[in-house]
Amino acid sequence: MEAYQLTATQVLARIRDGSLAVEDYARSLLSRIEQRDAAVKAWAYLDPEYVMKQAKALDQMPAEQRGPLHGVAVAVKDVIYTKDMPTQFNSPIYEDHAPTVDAASIAILRKAGALLLGKTTTTEFAATTVGPKTSNPHDPTRTPGGSSSGSGAAVGDFQATLGLGTQTGGSTIRPGSFNGIYAFKPTWNSISREGQKIYALLFDTLGLYARSVADLELLADVFALHDDTPPPETPFRIRGARFAILKTMVWPEVGAGTAAAMDKAAALLRAHGAVVEEIQLPPEFDDMPYYHRVVLHAEGRVSFLPEHRTAADRLHGFLVGHVENEHKYTRAEQLRAWDSMAALRPKMDAIAAGYAAVVTPSVPDEAPKGLENTGSASFCSIWTGLHTPTVNVPGFKGENGLPIGLTLVAPRYHDRHLLAVSKAVGEIFESEGGWNRKSSLGV
Amino acid sequence: MEAYQLTATQVLARIRDGSLAVEDYARSLLSRIEQRDAAVKAWAYLDPEYVMKQAKALDQMPAEQRGPLHGVAVAVKDVIYTKDMPTQFNSPIYEDHAPTVDAASIAILRKAGALLLGKTTTTEFAATTVGPKTSNPHDPTRTPGGSSSGSGAAVGDFQATLGLGTQTGGSTIRPGSFNGIYAFKPTWNSISREGQKIYALLFDTLGLYARSVADLELLADVFALHDDTPPPETPFRIRGARFAILKTMVWPEVGAGTAAAMDKAAALLRAHGAVVEEIQLPPEFDDMPYYHRVVLHAEGRVSFLPEHRTAADRLHGFLVGHVENEHKYTRAEQLRAWDSMAALRPKMDAIAAGYAAVVTPSVPDEAPKGLENTGSASFCSIWTGLHTPTVNVPGFKGENGLPIGLTLVAPRYHDRHLLAVSKAVGEIFESEGGWNRKSSLGV
């Protein structure tokens, strides 16, 4: 197996036992990138020389100074500040913008020993659905999703071992599903968003990508995510556990692929001894998509005022619309949406607390054709608004053979619990769901 | 009158009619600063040559390109990024830290034509109560308050015409009261906090300082603050208006000065024809200070993780305590605080909507002795947590002759209404409250 194919957990084990040098691992990734970049175009900025310089420095670091991610390569969405690389938000206003400051997440990752590979493509300010140049690694004629297009595609395509995304609607989970990888949106504000361009303060959440749940657990350690009750040392057991199947109020948008995945997921969980119940949310949740939209626009009205003032002609019309309040949302409407969502959060926690996890769609279907549009966030924005942690668990496929994942949901601040459950569920979905990452990519 | 003594509204009028050059105004301010800096020490960074360079460029700008704040001098709290000046957070970790990026507020002010004077002192990360070097301009043996110490003192001392602060507990309103100026904390997230160091995401709010409400209205225009119903063109009339006097659950902390100011305020408003009622909040508000404290610590636990990881030995013990969760707050406790505050916000709006404004203390009393401690945020943190706009209206004095202000509160997104009311109330408090800014400073 080539080093680029390893998970972070495997990379760390080999670096620790001396069987892999960071330099060789970095070279393997750069060679994979060189081979695949023309097809996938996941990178907004990547300097191979700088990658190798970091790798050499990491190899020279004495063992006792090494951090918990020593040498592991991370792709960084280009809405997150990195002091040594440009941060351009896929905005012509910020071309060559390179502030010499690290986001909180980057400072933590650097200290943990991560190798920062480069910056990955995003839709403009992670706020539009207009795709960047990036293709889905499993089918270059299809979108990798957005807005974390490049990080999702790079991790999906083995060009990076871990990736950082962000989510305001469905920007982490959707690329997770489309690219066939694990995507983790932790509880809102459980990881600092300092240095991550603001779209909607109440929703924006750092997202994490990996090809295994063990890797997400590694990141959860690095970012100090702790539940009140730590998960038990022994792996979570599916047998006897209760799962909810939740189609949500946006189920009419579902396609054949996700509908089949939901059925198959329920059947697989039952076959492995779980108790699976189909549930519905109370009617008061019906307006969640509307509440999310109102707050999104109201907060975007604030966030993009500087760009509107200084360079409105180079700001996407969708965001100009936010600042100019094109839908004429009133403050009263905005507050009702804000307050209603706030009231629903503890209610959702109480519902989710009755289950090991709630299983719900990540996306309507497999990645749609074309690169122009990154797809729908409908199934994700509910959870972004409710602040719950969610994990996209891959393993299923659509009618064109492309990956489909499902979302697991847990109550707020049950992030570690959710990861433990996702690990057990992922083993089943990945081995019996019908889709295989390595055979899809021929690696 | 010297140019440094003018309000922003007056400066703008004179620049527009050609009777004042930005350069002369800037020189007047720099001369005031030179004369007073040894006593007040409001500045963390100030480069007179760069100030004059900006002033000259502004004078050369053609009339049709000039913005609504053309030439007006603004002091910027040193937790807000400025691309052309260092941003050091009063933290040894960030000594000489100078990222080449503007905060959203700075980008908007620059575009509006503001003259950015320099960076003003703050407590460490605007998060501790340990005073910086700055003195109260009205008594150098006393604190100017914090954490926006330098901006409050600079505007109070006529060293800057306008100032930017921030508030997470009482960091804008408290220096407003201690320095005898107007301080405005707008509705939470009604101005972008992009580029402002995060302490507690749910509380941090950009704060604005001026020596007149007209100047705050000018800033409210620049920052695009709009209520659903714009205030009428005619000035707000005190006669016949209803005001609430609210002592709050923290009233036991009040001192003689503020208690007297509250009585005098009620009497003055009544004397001018207002209907004044003393009200109490329902008992469910009693835990607001506790909720604020729990969320503050929980969010600080996230915000200061990078500094804790990279330089814990140079991080204040109070903030190390946040990251290490020294009070052992559980996630359940944190969520209960978050959700309870969220539920109280619309209830507070409904109460405040019954009045032109709610009048409540800004601080326990006049500025305390010593520079070590910046004073108590008890009376302010309630409103920071409730997200309501508040204005400190000066005009009263304590037993040592130092300024005391009172806070006016309105429902969320009634910022313009609150400013209109504060203007009328301020005229009364400033002329009949017993304290006079100019005679206090002998200018």
GROMACS .gro file of N, CA and C in nm, chain A residues 70 135 152-153 160 172 199 216 227 247 276 296 315 340 353 355-356 380 395 406 416 432:
model
   66
   70HIS      N    1   0.154   1.427   1.473
   70HIS     CA    2   0.286   1.448   1.412
   70HIS      C    3   0.295   1.395   1.270
  135SER      N    4  -1.377   1.885  -0.938
  135SER     CA    5  -1.463   1.775  -0.981
  135SER      C    6  -1.474   1.670  -0.873
  152GLY      N    7  -1.335   1.808   0.066
  152GLY     CA    8  -1.410   1.684   0.048
  152GLY      C    9  -1.350   1.599  -0.063
  153ALA      N   10  -1.319   1.662  -0.176
  153ALA     CA   11  -1.264   1.589  -0.290
  153ALA      C   12  -1.122   1.538  -0.260
  160ALA      N   13  -0.526   1.392   0.040
  160ALA     CA   14  -0.497   1.441   0.176
  160ALA      C   15  -0.554   1.338   0.272
  172THR      N   16  -2.030   2.085   0.498
  172THR     CA   17  -1.938   1.978   0.536
  172THR      C   18  -1.998   1.842   0.504
  199TYR      N   19  -1.998   3.376   0.779
  199TYR     CA   20  -2.116   3.391   0.696
  199TYR      C   21  -2.234   3.414   0.791
  216LEU      N   22  -1.129   1.071   1.294
  216LEU     CA   23  -1.209   1.181   1.349
  216LEU      C   24  -1.194   1.186   1.501
  227ASP      N   25  -1.751   1.501   2.600
  227ASP     CA   26  -1.889   1.491   2.647
  227ASP      C   27  -1.888   1.494   2.800
  247LYS      N   28  -3.706   1.082   0.856
  247LYS     CA   29  -3.708   1.131   0.718
  247LYS      C   30  -3.714   1.283   0.711
  276VAL      N   31  -3.475  -0.060   1.563
  276VAL     CA   32  -3.485   0.054   1.473
  276VAL      C   33  -3.629   0.101   1.466
  296LEU      N   34  -3.004   3.291   0.808
  296LEU     CA   35  -2.891   3.291   0.716
  296LEU      C   36  -2.883   3.425   0.641
  315LEU      N   37  -1.884   4.116  -0.576
  315LEU     CA   38  -1.949   4.026  -0.479
  315LEU      C   39  -2.062   3.955  -0.551
  340SER      N   40  -3.721   3.084   1.784
  340SER     CA   41  -3.788   2.955   1.764
  340SER      C   42  -3.687   2.843   1.751
  353ALA      N   43  -3.188   1.199   2.252
  353ALA     CA   44  -3.133   1.129   2.369
  353ALA      C   45  -3.197   0.992   2.389
  355TYR      N   46  -3.211   0.767   2.171
  355TYR     CA   47  -3.153   0.671   2.075
  355TYR      C   48  -3.000   0.676   2.078
  356ALA      N   49  -2.938   0.568   2.033
  356ALA     CA   50  -2.793   0.572   2.013
  356ALA      C   51  -2.759   0.681   1.913
  380CYS      N   52  -2.933   1.901   0.550
  380CYS     CA   53  -2.830   1.934   0.650
  380CYS      C   54  -2.862   2.057   0.732
  395GLY      N   55  -2.103   0.459   0.255
  395GLY     CA   56  -2.118   0.315   0.239
  395GLY      C   57  -2.221   0.273   0.135
  406LEU      N   58  -2.518   0.855   0.488
  406LEU     CA   59  -2.632   0.897   0.571
  406LEU      C   60  -2.577   0.972   0.691
  416ARG      N   61  -1.857   1.287   2.125
  416ARG     CA   62  -1.774   1.166   2.138
  416ARG      C   63  -1.861   1.040   2.133
  432GLU      N   64  -2.121  -0.351   0.403
  432GLU     CA   65  -2.241  -0.414   0.347
  432GLU      C   66  -2.331  -0.317   0.271
   0.00000   0.00000   0.00000
